[in-house]
């Protein structure tokens, strides 16, 4: 039996998809809460270290990070069962808001953020999160309109814009993450001057030399350090995180390649790494292909702005699976070589060990496609992306999340480790 | 990923690109590209810093850099 659960590092990613995504990821959280690690007085949810969220999934992830287990007593009523769309529409129609909305500095997204702040997140800020001094670490993902790249609401990212994230409201980060194109306007941030003594990090200095060696690292550094030019980029405008990555996994890829997870692996702090990807990708019933005449301008515009949201999700999951497979292969190669040396060389030479040792790595990718019940799969995949679903639809999504997590073969393999 | 072995006569914390990450005499897994490497205190080693490109390595054939006692 494995005695120390602290050597287990668990990461959750919650995709976009409105209330559909929020309810589906909530179902996974609920099942995690009910799943005890054999031989340990802990649940798998107790082990969650990071939650990376996008759009609709940000409501569930941020609520859990902010309020912990309370989510299981009040989140259904506070968010999942509500008709947020209707409430937003009513706020827009309220004459009391017309004057504010006529200002260029206040728009629909600000109304949405106010609604989320007062009725869901209870004026919670990133300082409220920090004050809890509890895992998981929350990464809310949005998209920077200027670069079309991922923007995460973390202290590290805010350092690049000369700002302190602690006073920033969680509700505004969630609003930016879920600012669906056309329906909601972007959230804007000020790019403040750097404090005295600010220096570019060594990691960015090195990465900016990497154009010919590693374009991923190079562009990551370039996108972050461009905010040093305060005159050229005095503001940032953020929209739905799904435009850059609709499953929240790219943040995890970056942490694994060059961030905190890489440092923990090289420092031998992780023995088991479990990544749970909750993807509420749907397949809306459309009639585009049934008409001979091409769709109208508004349909094309909406398609153009949202089609990218799911295009690269599959590849992102495959990419992290490949990185994990490469790690396991490296461990096996080193073991195999040492065995051959032991067999054929009598001087007892030992190859230098691989930092982190023999890690176990798992990717649990949960999507409606995993369902064996074809009727239920079709029903859930046809649910629209909206902030209003019927109660029975919400409950079916929660049940699907629970079932698909519990029955996933990779999760079963992970649990077998503890027996 | 790429592989780096930082040799030193004792076990010492390694600082990669400005942040603590792993120990000497172990194979460290890192991203392809430029890296700077030094050791944690005390400053009793030479050179002070290595800067290099890490590419085309494997776990059984890592790039090797060395620090000596000053």
CSV table of C-alpha atoms in Angstrom, one decimal:
chain,number,residue,atom,x,y,z
A,1,UNK,CA,0.0,0.0,0.0
A,2,UNK,CA,1.2,3.5,-0.7
A,3,UNK,CA,1.3,5.4,2.6
A,4,UNK,CA,1.8,9.0,1.7
A,5,UNK,CA,-0.9,10.7,-0.3
A,6,UNK,CA,1.1,14.0,-0.2
A,7,UNK,CA,3.3,12.5,-3.0
A,8,UNK,CA,0.1,12.4,-5.1
A,9,UNK,CA,-0.4,15.5,-7.2
A,10,UNK,CA,-4.0,15.9,-8.6
A,11,UNK,CA,-4.9,18.4,-11.3
A,12,UNK,CA,-8.4,19.1,-12.5
A,13,UNK,CA,-9.3,21.0,-15.7
A,14,UNK,CA,-12.9,22.2,-16.3
A,15,UNK,CA,-13.9,23.1,-19.8
A,16,UNK,CA,-16.2,25.8,-21.1
A,17,UNK,CA,-19.8,25.1,-22.1
A,18,UNK,CA,-22.1,27.3,-19.9
A,19,UNK,CA,-24.2,25.6,-17.3
A,20,UNK,CA,-23.7,22.3,-19.1
A,21,UNK,CA,-20.0,22.4,-18.3
A,22,UNK,CA,-20.6,23.8,-14.8
A,23,UNK,CA,-22.9,20.9,-13.9
A,24,UNK,CA,-20.8,18.2,-15.6
A,25,UNK,CA,-17.7,19.3,-13.7
A,26,UNK,CA,-19.7,19.6,-10.5
A,27,UNK,CA,-20.7,15.9,-10.9
A,28,UNK,CA,-17.0,14.9,-11.1
A,29,UNK,CA,-16.3,17.0,-7.9
A,30,UNK,CA,-19.1,15.3,-6.1
A,31,UNK,CA,-17.9,11.8,-7.1
A,32,UNK,CA,-14.3,12.7,-6.0
A,33,UNK,CA,-15.7,13.8,-2.6
A,34,UNK,CA,-17.3,10.4,-2.2
A,35,UNK,CA,-14.3,8.4,-3.3
A,36,UNK,CA,-12.0,7.5,-0.4
A,37,UNK,CA,-8.3,6.6,-1.0
A,38,UNK,CA,-8.0,3.0,0.2
A,39,UNK,CA,-6.1,2.8,3.5
A,40,UNK,CA,-6.0,6.6,4.0
A,41,UNK,CA,-8.4,8.8,5.8
A,42,UNK,CA,-8.8,11.1,2.8
A,43,UNK,CA,-10.9,11.4,-0.3
A,44,UNK,CA,-9.5,11.9,-3.8
A,45,UNK,CA,-10.9,15.5,-3.7
A,46,UNK,CA,-8.8,16.2,-0.6
A,47,UNK,CA,-5.8,15.6,-2.9
A,48,UNK,CA,-6.8,18.2,-5.5
A,49,UNK,CA,-3.8,20.5,-6.0
A,50,UNK,CA,-4.7,22.6,-9.0
A,51,UNK,CA,-8.0,23.5,-10.8
A,52,UNK,CA,-7.6,25.1,-14.2
A,53,UNK,CA,-10.9,26.4,-15.5
A,54,UNK,CA,-12.5,28.0,-18.6
A,55,UNK,CA,-15.8,29.8,-19.1
A,56,UNK,CA,-18.7,27.8,-17.7
A,57,UNK,CA,-16.3,25.5,-15.8
A,58,UNK,CA,-14.9,28.5,-14.1
A,59,UNK,CA,-18.1,29.0,-12.0
A,60,UNK,CA,-17.7,25.5,-10.5
A,61,UNK,CA,-13.9,25.6,-10.1
A,62,UNK,CA,-13.8,29.1,-8.6
A,63,UNK,CA,-16.7,28.3,-6.2
A,64,UNK,CA,-15.0,25.2,-4.9
A,65,UNK,CA,-11.6,27.0,-4.6
A,66,UNK,CA,-13.3,29.8,-2.7
A,67,UNK,CA,-15.8,28.0,-0.5
A,68,UNK,CA,-14.5,24.4,-0.3
A,69,UNK,CA,-17.0,21.6,0.6
A,70,UNK,CA,-19.8,24.2,0.9
A,71,UNK,CA,-20.2,23.7,-2.8
A,72,UNK,CA,-22.1,20.5,-2.1
A,73,UNK,CA,-24.7,22.2,-0.1
A,74,UNK,CA,-25.6,25.3,-2.0
A,75,UNK,CA,-24.1,25.5,-5.5
A,76,UNK,CA,-27.1,23.9,-7.2
A,77,UNK,CA,-29.4,26.7,-6.0
A,78,UNK,CA,-26.8,29.5,-6.2
A,79,UNK,CA,-25.8,28.7,-9.8
A,80,UNK,CA,-26.7,25.5,-11.5
A,81,UNK,CA,-30.5,25.8,-11.2
A,82,UNK,CA,-30.7,29.5,-11.9
A,83,UNK,CA,-31.6,31.2,-15.1
A,84,UNK,CA,-28.6,33.5,-15.3
A,85,UNK,CA,-29.4,34.5,-18.8
A,86,UNK,CA,-32.8,35.9,-17.8
A,87,UNK,CA,-31.3,37.7,-14.8
A,88,UNK,CA,-28.7,39.3,-17.1
A,89,UNK,CA,-31.4,40.3,-19.6
A,90,UNK,CA,-33.5,41.9,-16.8
A,91,UNK,CA,-30.5,43.8,-15.5
A,92,UNK,CA,-29.9,45.2,-19.0
A,93,UNK,CA,-33.6,46.2,-19.2
A,94,UNK,CA,-33.6,47.9,-15.8
A,95,UNK,CA,-33.7,51.7,-16.4
A,96,UNK,CA,-31.4,52.1,-13.3
A,97,UNK,CA,-28.6,50.6,-15.4
A,98,UNK,CA,-29.1,52.5,-18.6
A,99,UNK,CA,-27.1,55.6,-17.5
A,100,UNK,CA,-24.2,53.4,-16.5
A,101,UNK,CA,-24.4,51.4,-19.7
A,102,UNK,CA,-24.2,54.6,-21.7
A,103,UNK,CA,-20.7,55.2,-20.4
A,104,UNK,CA,-17.8,53.8,-22.5
A,105,UNK,CA,-16.3,52.5,-19.2
A,106,UNK,CA,-19.2,50.3,-18.2
A,107,UNK,CA,-20.7,47.6,-20.4
A,108,UNK,CA,-22.7,44.4,-20.3
A,109,UNK,CA,-19.8,42.3,-18.9
A,110,UNK,CA,-19.6,44.7,-15.9
A,111,UNK,CA,-23.2,44.1,-15.2
A,112,UNK,CA,-22.6,40.3,-15.4
A,113,UNK,CA,-19.6,40.6,-13.1
A,114,UNK,CA,-21.7,42.6,-10.6
A,115,UNK,CA,-24.4,39.9,-10.7
A,116,UNK,CA,-21.9,37.1,-10.2
A,117,UNK,CA,-20.1,39.0,-7.4
A,118,UNK,CA,-23.3,39.7,-5.4
A,119,UNK,CA,-25.2,36.5,-5.9
A,120,UNK,CA,-22.5,33.8,-6.3
A,121,UNK,CA,-19.1,34.7,-5.1
A,122,UNK,CA,-20.1,37.0,-2.2
A,123,UNK,CA,-17.5,39.7,-3.1
A,124,UNK,CA,-14.7,37.2,-2.8
A,125,UNK,CA,-11.3,38.3,-4.1
A,126,UNK,CA,-8.1,36.4,-4.8
A,127,UNK,CA,-7.0,37.6,-1.4
A,128,UNK,CA,-10.0,35.6,0.0
A,129,UNK,CA,-8.6,32.6,-1.8
A,130,UNK,CA,-5.1,33.1,-0.5
A,131,UNK,CA,-6.4,33.6,3.1
A,132,UNK,CA,-8.0,30.2,3.0
A,133,UNK,CA,-4.4,28.7,2.9
A,134,UNK,CA,-5.9,25.6,1.3
A,135,UNK,CA,-5.5,23.7,-1.9
A,136,UNK,CA,-6.5,23.7,-4.7
A,137,UNK,CA,-4.6,26.5,-6.5
A,138,UNK,CA,-7.1,28.1,-8.9
A,139,UNK,CA,-6.2,29.1,-12.5
A,140,UNK,CA,-9.0,30.9,-14.3
A,141,UNK,CA,-8.3,31.2,-18.0
A,142,UNK,CA,-9.4,33.9,-20.3
A,143,UNK,CA,-8.2,35.0,-23.8
A,144,UNK,CA,-6.2,38.2,-24.5
A,145,UNK,CA,-7.9,39.7,-27.6
A,146,UNK,CA,-4.7,41.5,-28.8
A,147,UNK,CA,-2.6,38.3,-29.1
A,148,UNK,CA,-5.4,35.7,-29.2
A,149,UNK,CA,-3.4,33.9,-26.5
A,150,UNK,CA,-4.3,32.4,-23.1
A,151,UNK,CA,-4.4,34.9,-20.2
A,152,UNK,CA,-4.5,33.3,-16.7
A,153,UNK,CA,-5.7,35.0,-13.6
A,154,UNK,CA,-2.7,34.2,-11.4
A,155,UNK,CA,-0.2,36.3,-9.5
A,156,UNK,CA,2.5,35.4,-12.0
A,157,UNK,CA,0.5,36.7,-14.9
A,158,UNK,CA,-0.5,39.9,-13.1
A,159,UNK,CA,3.2,40.6,-12.3
A,160,UNK,CA,3.6,41.1,-16.1
A,161,UNK,CA,1.0,43.9,-16.1
A,162,UNK,CA,2.4,45.6,-13.0
A,163,UNK,CA,-0.6,44.6,-11.0
A,164,UNK,CA,-1.5,42.8,-7.7
A,165,UNK,CA,-4.1,40.1,-8.2
A,166,UNK,CA,-5.0,39.9,-4.5
A,167,UNK,CA,-7.6,42.7,-4.6
A,168,UNK,CA,-9.1,41.5,-7.9
A,169,UNK,CA,-12.7,40.1,-7.6
A,170,UNK,CA,-13.1,36.4,-8.4
A,171,UNK,CA,-16.4,37.3,-10.1
A,172,UNK,CA,-14.7,39.6,-12.6
A,173,UNK,CA,-12.1,36.8,-13.5
A,174,UNK,CA,-15.0,34.4,-14.0
A,175,UNK,CA,-16.8,37.0,-16.1
A,176,UNK,CA,-13.8,37.5,-18.3
A,177,UNK,CA,-13.3,33.7,-18.6
A,178,UNK,CA,-16.9,33.3,-19.7
A,179,UNK,CA,-17.3,36.4,-21.9
A,180,UNK,CA,-18.9,34.7,-24.8
A,181,UNK,CA,-18.2,36.6,-28.1
A,182,UNK,CA,-21.1,38.8,-29.2
A,183,UNK,CA,-23.3,38.1,-26.2
A,184,UNK,CA,-20.9,39.7,-23.7
A,185,UNK,CA,-18.3,42.5,-24.1
A,186,UNK,CA,-14.7,42.1,-23.1
A,187,UNK,CA,-13.3,42.7,-19.6
A,188,UNK,CA,-10.6,45.4,-19.7
A,189,UNK,CA,-7.5,45.6,-17.4
A,190,UNK,CA,-5.0,48.4,-17.0
A,191,UNK,CA,-1.3,47.6,-17.7
A,192,UNK,CA,0.3,49.5,-14.8
A,193,UNK,CA,3.9,50.7,-14.7
A,194,UNK,CA,6.3,48.3,-13.0
A,195,UNK,CA,7.4,48.9,-9.4
A,196,UNK,CA,11.0,50.1,-8.9
A,197,UNK,CA,13.5,47.3,-9.2
A,198,UNK,CA,11.4,45.2,-11.5
A,199,UNK,CA,13.5,42.9,-13.6
A,200,UNK,CA,12.7,40.4,-16.4
A,201,UNK,CA,13.0,36.9,-15.0
A,202,UNK,CA,15.9,34.7,-16.0
A,203,UNK,CA,13.5,32.2,-17.4
A,204,UNK,CA,12.0,34.8,-19.8
A,205,UNK,CA,15.5,36.0,-20.8
A,206,UNK,CA,16.5,32.5,-21.7
A,207,UNK,CA,13.2,31.7,-23.5
A,208,UNK,CA,13.5,34.8,-25.6
A,209,UNK,CA,16.6,33.3,-27.1
A,210,UNK,CA,14.7,30.2,-28.1
A,211,UNK,CA,13.1,31.2,-31.4
A,212,UNK,CA,14.9,28.5,-33.3
A,213,UNK,CA,15.0,25.9,-30.6
A,214,UNK,CA,11.6,26.0,-28.9
A,215,UNK,CA,8.9,28.2,-30.4
A,216,UNK,CA,6.4,27.3,-27.7
A,217,UNK,CA,8.7,28.6,-25.0
A,218,UNK,CA,9.7,31.6,-27.1
A,219,UNK,CA,6.1,32.8,-27.8
A,220,UNK,CA,5.0,32.2,-24.3
A,221,UNK,CA,7.8,34.5,-23.1
A,222,UNK,CA,7.1,37.0,-25.9
A,223,UNK,CA,3.4,37.2,-25.1
A,224,UNK,CA,4.1,37.8,-21.4
A,225,UNK,CA,7.0,40.3,-21.7
A,226,UNK,CA,5.3,42.5,-24.4
A,227,UNK,CA,3.4,44.2,-21.5
A,228,UNK,CA,6.7,45.8,-20.5
A,229,UNK,CA,6.0,48.2,-23.3
A,230,UNK,CA,3.5,50.3,-21.3
A,231,UNK,CA,3.1,53.0,-23.9
A,232,UNK,CA,2.2,50.6,-26.7
A,233,UNK,CA,0.0,48.4,-24.5
A,234,UNK,CA,-1.6,50.5,-21.8
A,235,UNK,CA,-4.7,48.2,-21.6
A,236,UNK,CA,-5.6,44.5,-22.1
A,237,UNK,CA,-9.0,43.3,-23.2
A,238,UNK,CA,-10.0,39.8,-22.2
A,239,UNK,CA,-12.7,37.5,-23.5
A,240,UNK,CA,-13.9,33.9,-23.1
A,241,UNK,CA,-11.0,31.6,-22.3
A,242,UNK,CA,-12.4,29.1,-24.8
A,243,UNK,CA,-11.1,31.1,-27.7
A,244,UNK,CA,-7.5,30.2,-26.7
A,245,UNK,CA,-8.1,26.8,-25.0
A,246,UNK,CA,-11.6,25.5,-24.2
A,247,UNK,CA,-10.5,22.7,-21.8
A,248,UNK,CA,-8.1,24.6,-19.5
A,249,UNK,CA,-5.3,22.1,-20.2
A,250,UNK,CA,-2.8,24.4,-21.8
A,251,UNK,CA,-2.1,25.9,-18.4
A,252,UNK,CA,-1.3,22.4,-17.1
A,253,UNK,CA,0.9,21.7,-20.2
A,254,UNK,CA,2.9,24.9,-19.4
A,255,UNK,CA,3.3,24.0,-15.7
A,256,UNK,CA,4.5,20.5,-16.7
A,257,UNK,CA,7.0,21.8,-19.3
A,258,UNK,CA,8.5,24.7,-17.5
A,259,UNK,CA,6.5,25.7,-14.4
A,260,UNK,CA,5.7,24.6,-10.9
A,261,UNK,CA,5.0,20.9,-11.7
A,262,UNK,CA,8.3,20.5,-13.6
A,263,UNK,CA,10.1,21.9,-10.5
A,264,UNK,CA,8.3,19.6,-8.2
A,265,UNK,CA,9.1,16.6,-10.4
A,266,UNK,CA,12.8,17.5,-10.6
A,267,UNK,CA,12.8,18.0,-6.8
A,268,UNK,CA,11.4,14.5,-6.3
A,269,UNK,CA,8.1,15.8,-4.7
A,270,UNK,CA,5.7,14.0,-7.0
A,271,UNK,CA,5.4,10.2,-7.2
A,272,UNK,CA,1.9,10.0,-8.7
A,273,UNK,CA,0.5,12.6,-11.1
A,274,UNK,CA,-3.2,12.5,-12.0
A,275,UNK,CA,-4.7,14.9,-14.5
A,276,UNK,CA,-8.5,14.9,-14.8
A,277,UNK,CA,-9.8,16.6,-17.9
A,278,UNK,CA,-13.6,17.3,-17.8
A,279,UNK,CA,-14.7,18.3,-21.3
A,280,UNK,CA,-18.3,19.2,-21.8
A,281,UNK,CA,-18.0,19.5,-25.5
A,282,UNK,CA,-21.4,19.3,-27.2
A,283,UNK,CA,-22.7,18.7,-30.7
A,284,UNK,CA,-25.5,21.1,-31.2
A,285,UNK,CA,-28.2,20.1,-33.6
A,286,UNK,CA,-27.7,22.3,-36.6
A,287,UNK,CA,-29.3,22.5,-40.0
A,288,UNK,CA,-26.5,24.3,-41.8
A,289,UNK,CA,-25.7,21.4,-44.1
A,290,UNK,CA,-29.3,20.8,-45.0
A,291,UNK,CA,-29.8,24.0,-46.9
A,292,UNK,CA,-28.5,24.7,-50.4
A,293,UNK,CA,-28.2,28.4,-49.7
A,294,UNK,CA,-25.3,29.5,-47.5
A,295,UNK,CA,-25.9,30.7,-44.0
A,296,UNK,CA,-26.5,34.4,-43.2
A,297,UNK,CA,-23.8,36.8,-42.0
A,298,UNK,CA,-24.8,36.6,-38.3
A,299,UNK,CA,-24.6,32.7,-38.4
A,300,UNK,CA,-21.2,32.8,-40.1
A,301,UNK,CA,-19.9,35.5,-37.7
A,302,UNK,CA,-21.0,33.4,-34.7
A,303,UNK,CA,-19.5,30.3,-36.2
A,304,UNK,CA,-16.2,32.0,-37.0
A,305,UNK,CA,-15.9,33.3,-33.5
A,306,UNK,CA,-16.7,30.0,-31.7
A,307,UNK,CA,-15.4,27.3,-34.1
A,308,UNK,CA,-11.9,27.6,-32.7
A,309,UNK,CA,-13.2,26.8,-29.2
A,310,UNK,CA,-13.1,23.0,-29.6
A,311,UNK,CA,-10.8,22.6,-32.6
A,312,UNK,CA,-7.7,22.0,-30.6
A,313,UNK,CA,-9.0,20.4,-27.4
A,314,UNK,CA,-8.4,16.8,-28.7
A,315,UNK,CA,-4.9,17.6,-29.7
A,316,UNK,CA,-4.2,19.3,-26.3
A,317,UNK,CA,-5.2,16.1,-24.5
A,318,UNK,CA,-3.2,13.9,-26.8
A,319,UNK,CA,-0.2,16.2,-26.3
A,320,UNK,CA,-0.2,15.8,-22.5
A,321,UNK,CA,-0.7,12.0,-22.9
A,322,UNK,CA,2.3,11.9,-25.2
A,323,UNK,CA,4.4,13.9,-22.7
A,324,UNK,CA,3.5,11.4,-19.9
A,325,UNK,CA,4.2,8.4,-22.2
A,326,UNK,CA,7.7,10.0,-23.0
A,327,UNK,CA,8.4,10.2,-19.2
A,328,UNK,CA,7.5,6.6,-18.6
A,329,UNK,CA,9.6,5.6,-21.6
A,330,UNK,CA,12.6,7.5,-20.2
A,331,UNK,CA,12.2,5.7,-16.9
A,332,UNK,CA,12.0,2.3,-18.6
A,333,UNK,CA,15.0,3.1,-20.8
A,334,UNK,CA,17.1,4.0,-17.8
A,335,UNK,CA,16.0,0.9,-15.9
A,336,UNK,CA,16.7,-1.3,-19.0
A,337,UNK,CA,20.2,0.1,-19.5
A,338,UNK,CA,21.1,-0.3,-15.8
A,339,UNK,CA,19.9,-4.0,-16.0
A,340,UNK,CA,22.2,-4.6,-19.0
A,341,UNK,CA,25.1,-3.0,-17.2
A,342,UNK,CA,24.5,-5.1,-14.2
A,343,UNK,CA,24.4,-8.2,-16.3
A,344,UNK,CA,27.5,-7.5,-18.5
A,345,UNK,CA,29.7,-5.2,-16.5
A,346,UNK,CA,31.2,-6.4,-13.3
A,347,UNK,CA,32.5,-3.0,-11.9
A,348,UNK,CA,29.1,-2.2,-10.4
A,349,UNK,CA,28.7,1.1,-12.4
A,350,UNK,CA,25.5,2.9,-11.6
A,351,UNK,CA,23.9,5.3,-14.1
A,352,UNK,CA,22.9,8.7,-12.5
A,353,UNK,CA,19.3,8.5,-11.3
A,354,UNK,CA,16.5,10.3,-13.0
A,355,UNK,CA,15.2,13.1,-10.7
A,356,UNK,CA,11.7,12.2,-9.6
A,357,UNK,CA,12.4,8.5,-9.9
A,358,UNK,CA,9.7,6.1,-11.1
A,359,UNK,CA,6.7,8.3,-11.3
A,360,UNK,CA,3.2,7.0,-12.2
A,361,UNK,CA,1.3,9.3,-14.5
A,362,UNK,CA,-2.4,9.2,-15.4
A,363,UNK,CA,-4.7,11.2,-17.7
A,364,UNK,CA,-8.4,10.8,-17.0
A,365,UNK,CA,-10.2,12.4,-19.9
A,366,UNK,CA,-13.9,12.7,-19.3
A,367,UNK,CA,-16.3,13.6,-22.1
A,368,UNK,CA,-19.8,12.7,-23.2
A,369,UNK,CA,-18.3,10.4,-25.9
A,370,UNK,CA,-17.2,8.1,-23.1
A,371,UNK,CA,-20.8,7.2,-22.3
A,372,UNK,CA,-21.9,3.7,-23.4
A,373,UNK,CA,-25.6,4.7,-23.2
A,374,UNK,CA,-26.2,6.0,-26.7
A,375,UNK,CA,-29.5,7.7,-25.9
A,376,UNK,CA,-28.0,9.6,-22.9
A,377,UNK,CA,-24.9,10.5,-24.9
A,378,UNK,CA,-27.0,12.0,-27.6
A,379,UNK,CA,-29.2,13.8,-25.1
A,380,UNK,CA,-26.3,15.4,-23.3
A,381,UNK,CA,-24.3,16.3,-26.5
A,382,UNK,CA,-27.4,18.1,-27.8
A,383,UNK,CA,-27.6,20.4,-24.8
A,384,UNK,CA,-26.9,24.0,-25.8
A,385,UNK,CA,-24.2,26.3,-24.4
A,386,UNK,CA,-26.3,28.6,-22.3
A,387,UNK,CA,-26.6,29.8,-18.7
A,388,UNK,CA,-30.0,28.3,-18.2
A,389,UNK,CA,-30.8,24.6,-18.2
A,390,UNK,CA,-33.8,22.8,-16.7
A,391,UNK,CA,-33.3,21.0,-13.3
A,392,UNK,CA,-33.6,17.6,-14.8
A,393,UNK,CA,-31.0,18.4,-17.4
A,394,UNK,CA,-28.6,19.7,-14.7
A,395,UNK,CA,-29.2,16.5,-12.7
A,396,UNK,CA,-28.5,14.3,-15.7
A,397,UNK,CA,-25.2,16.1,-16.3
A,398,UNK,CA,-24.2,15.7,-12.7
A,399,UNK,CA,-25.0,12.0,-12.8
A,400,UNK,CA,-23.0,11.6,-16.1
A,401,UNK,CA,-20.0,13.4,-14.5
A,402,UNK,CA,-20.1,11.1,-11.5
A,403,UNK,CA,-20.5,7.9,-13.6
A,404,UNK,CA,-17.8,8.8,-16.2
A,405,UNK,CA,-15.3,9.7,-13.5
A,406,UNK,CA,-15.9,6.5,-11.4
A,407,UNK,CA,-15.8,4.2,-14.4
A,408,UNK,CA,-12.8,5.7,-16.3
A,409,UNK,CA,-10.2,3.0,-16.8
A,410,UNK,CA,-7.3,5.3,-16.0
A,411,UNK,CA,-8.9,6.3,-12.7
A,412,UNK,CA,-9.4,2.7,-11.8
A,413,UNK,CA,-5.7,2.0,-12.5
A,414,UNK,CA,-4.8,5.0,-10.3
A,415,UNK,CA,-7.0,3.7,-7.5
A,416,UNK,CA,-5.4,0.2,-7.8
A,417,UNK,CA,-2.1,1.8,-6.8
A,418,UNK,CA,-3.5,2.4,-3.3
A,419,UNK,CA,-4.7,-1.2,-2.7
B,1,UNK,CA,11.9,16.8,-23.0
B,2,UNK,CA,15.7,17.0,-22.7
B,3,UNK,CA,18.0,15.7,-20.0
B,4,UNK,CA,20.7,17.5,-18.0
B,5,UNK,CA,23.3,16.2,-15.5
B,6,UNK,CA,24.8,18.8,-13.2
B,7,UNK,CA,28.0,17.3,-11.7
B,8,UNK,CA,29.4,18.5,-8.4
B,9,UNK,CA,31.5,16.7,-5.8
B,10,UNK,CA,28.6,16.8,-3.3
B,11,UNK,CA,24.9,16.8,-3.4
B,12,UNK,CA,23.7,20.4,-3.7
B,13,UNK,CA,20.6,22.2,-4.9
B,14,UNK,CA,20.6,23.4,-8.5
B,15,UNK,CA,19.2,26.7,-9.7
B,16,UNK,CA,17.9,26.6,-13.2
B,17,UNK,CA,16.8,29.8,-15.0
B,18,UNK,CA,16.7,31.6,-11.7
B,19,UNK,CA,14.7,29.1,-9.7
B,20,UNK,CA,15.6,26.2,-7.5
B,21,UNK,CA,15.0,22.9,-9.2
B,22,UNK,CA,16.5,19.5,-8.3
B,23,UNK,CA,19.9,18.4,-7.1
B,24,UNK,CA,23.4,17.8,-8.5
B,25,UNK,CA,24.4,14.4,-9.8
B,26,UNK,CA,20.8,13.5,-10.8
B,27,UNK,CA,19.5,13.6,-14.4
B,28,UNK,CA,17.0,16.5,-14.6
B,29,UNK,CA,14.3,16.6,-17.2
B,30,UNK,CA,13.9,20.1,-18.8
B,31,UNK,CA,12.4,21.8,-21.8
B,32,UNK,CA,14.4,22.1,-25.0
B,33,UNK,CA,16.3,25.4,-25.4
B,34,UNK,CA,18.5,27.9,-23.6
B,35,UNK,CA,19.1,27.5,-19.9
B,36,UNK,CA,21.2,29.1,-17.2
B,37,UNK,CA,22.4,26.9,-14.4
B,38,UNK,CA,24.1,27.7,-11.1
B,39,UNK,CA,24.2,26.1,-7.6
B,40,UNK,CA,22.7,27.0,-4.3
B,41,UNK,CA,24.8,28.7,-1.6
B,42,UNK,CA,27.5,28.6,-0.3
B,43,UNK,CA,29.3,30.2,-3.2
B,44,UNK,CA,32.2,27.8,-3.1
B,45,UNK,CA,32.1,26.7,-6.7
B,46,UNK,CA,33.3,27.7,-10.1
B,47,UNK,CA,32.3,28.8,-12.7
B,48,UNK,CA,29.5,31.0,-11.2
B,49,UNK,CA,27.1,30.1,-14.0
B,50,UNK,CA,26.7,27.9,-17.1
B,51,UNK,CA,24.6,29.1,-20.0
B,52,UNK,CA,23.9,26.6,-22.9
B,53,UNK,CA,21.4,25.2,-25.3
B,54,UNK,CA,19.9,21.9,-24.3
B,55,UNK,CA,18.8,19.7,-27.2
B,56,UNK,CA,19.2,16.3,-28.7
B,57,UNK,CA,19.8,14.6,-25.4
B,58,UNK,CA,18.3,11.4,-23.9
B,59,UNK,CA,18.0,10.0,-20.4
B,60,UNK,CA,21.0,7.7,-21.0
B,61,UNK,CA,22.9,10.4,-22.8
B,62,UNK,CA,22.2,13.7,-21.0
B,63,UNK,CA,24.1,16.9,-21.5
B,64,UNK,CA,26.7,17.1,-18.7
B,65,UNK,CA,27.9,20.3,-17.1
B,66,UNK,CA,30.3,20.4,-14.1
B,67,UNK,CA,31.1,22.7,-11.3
B,68,UNK,CA,34.3,22.5,-9.3
B,69,UNK,CA,35.1,23.5,-5.7
B,70,UNK,CA,36.6,27.0,-5.8
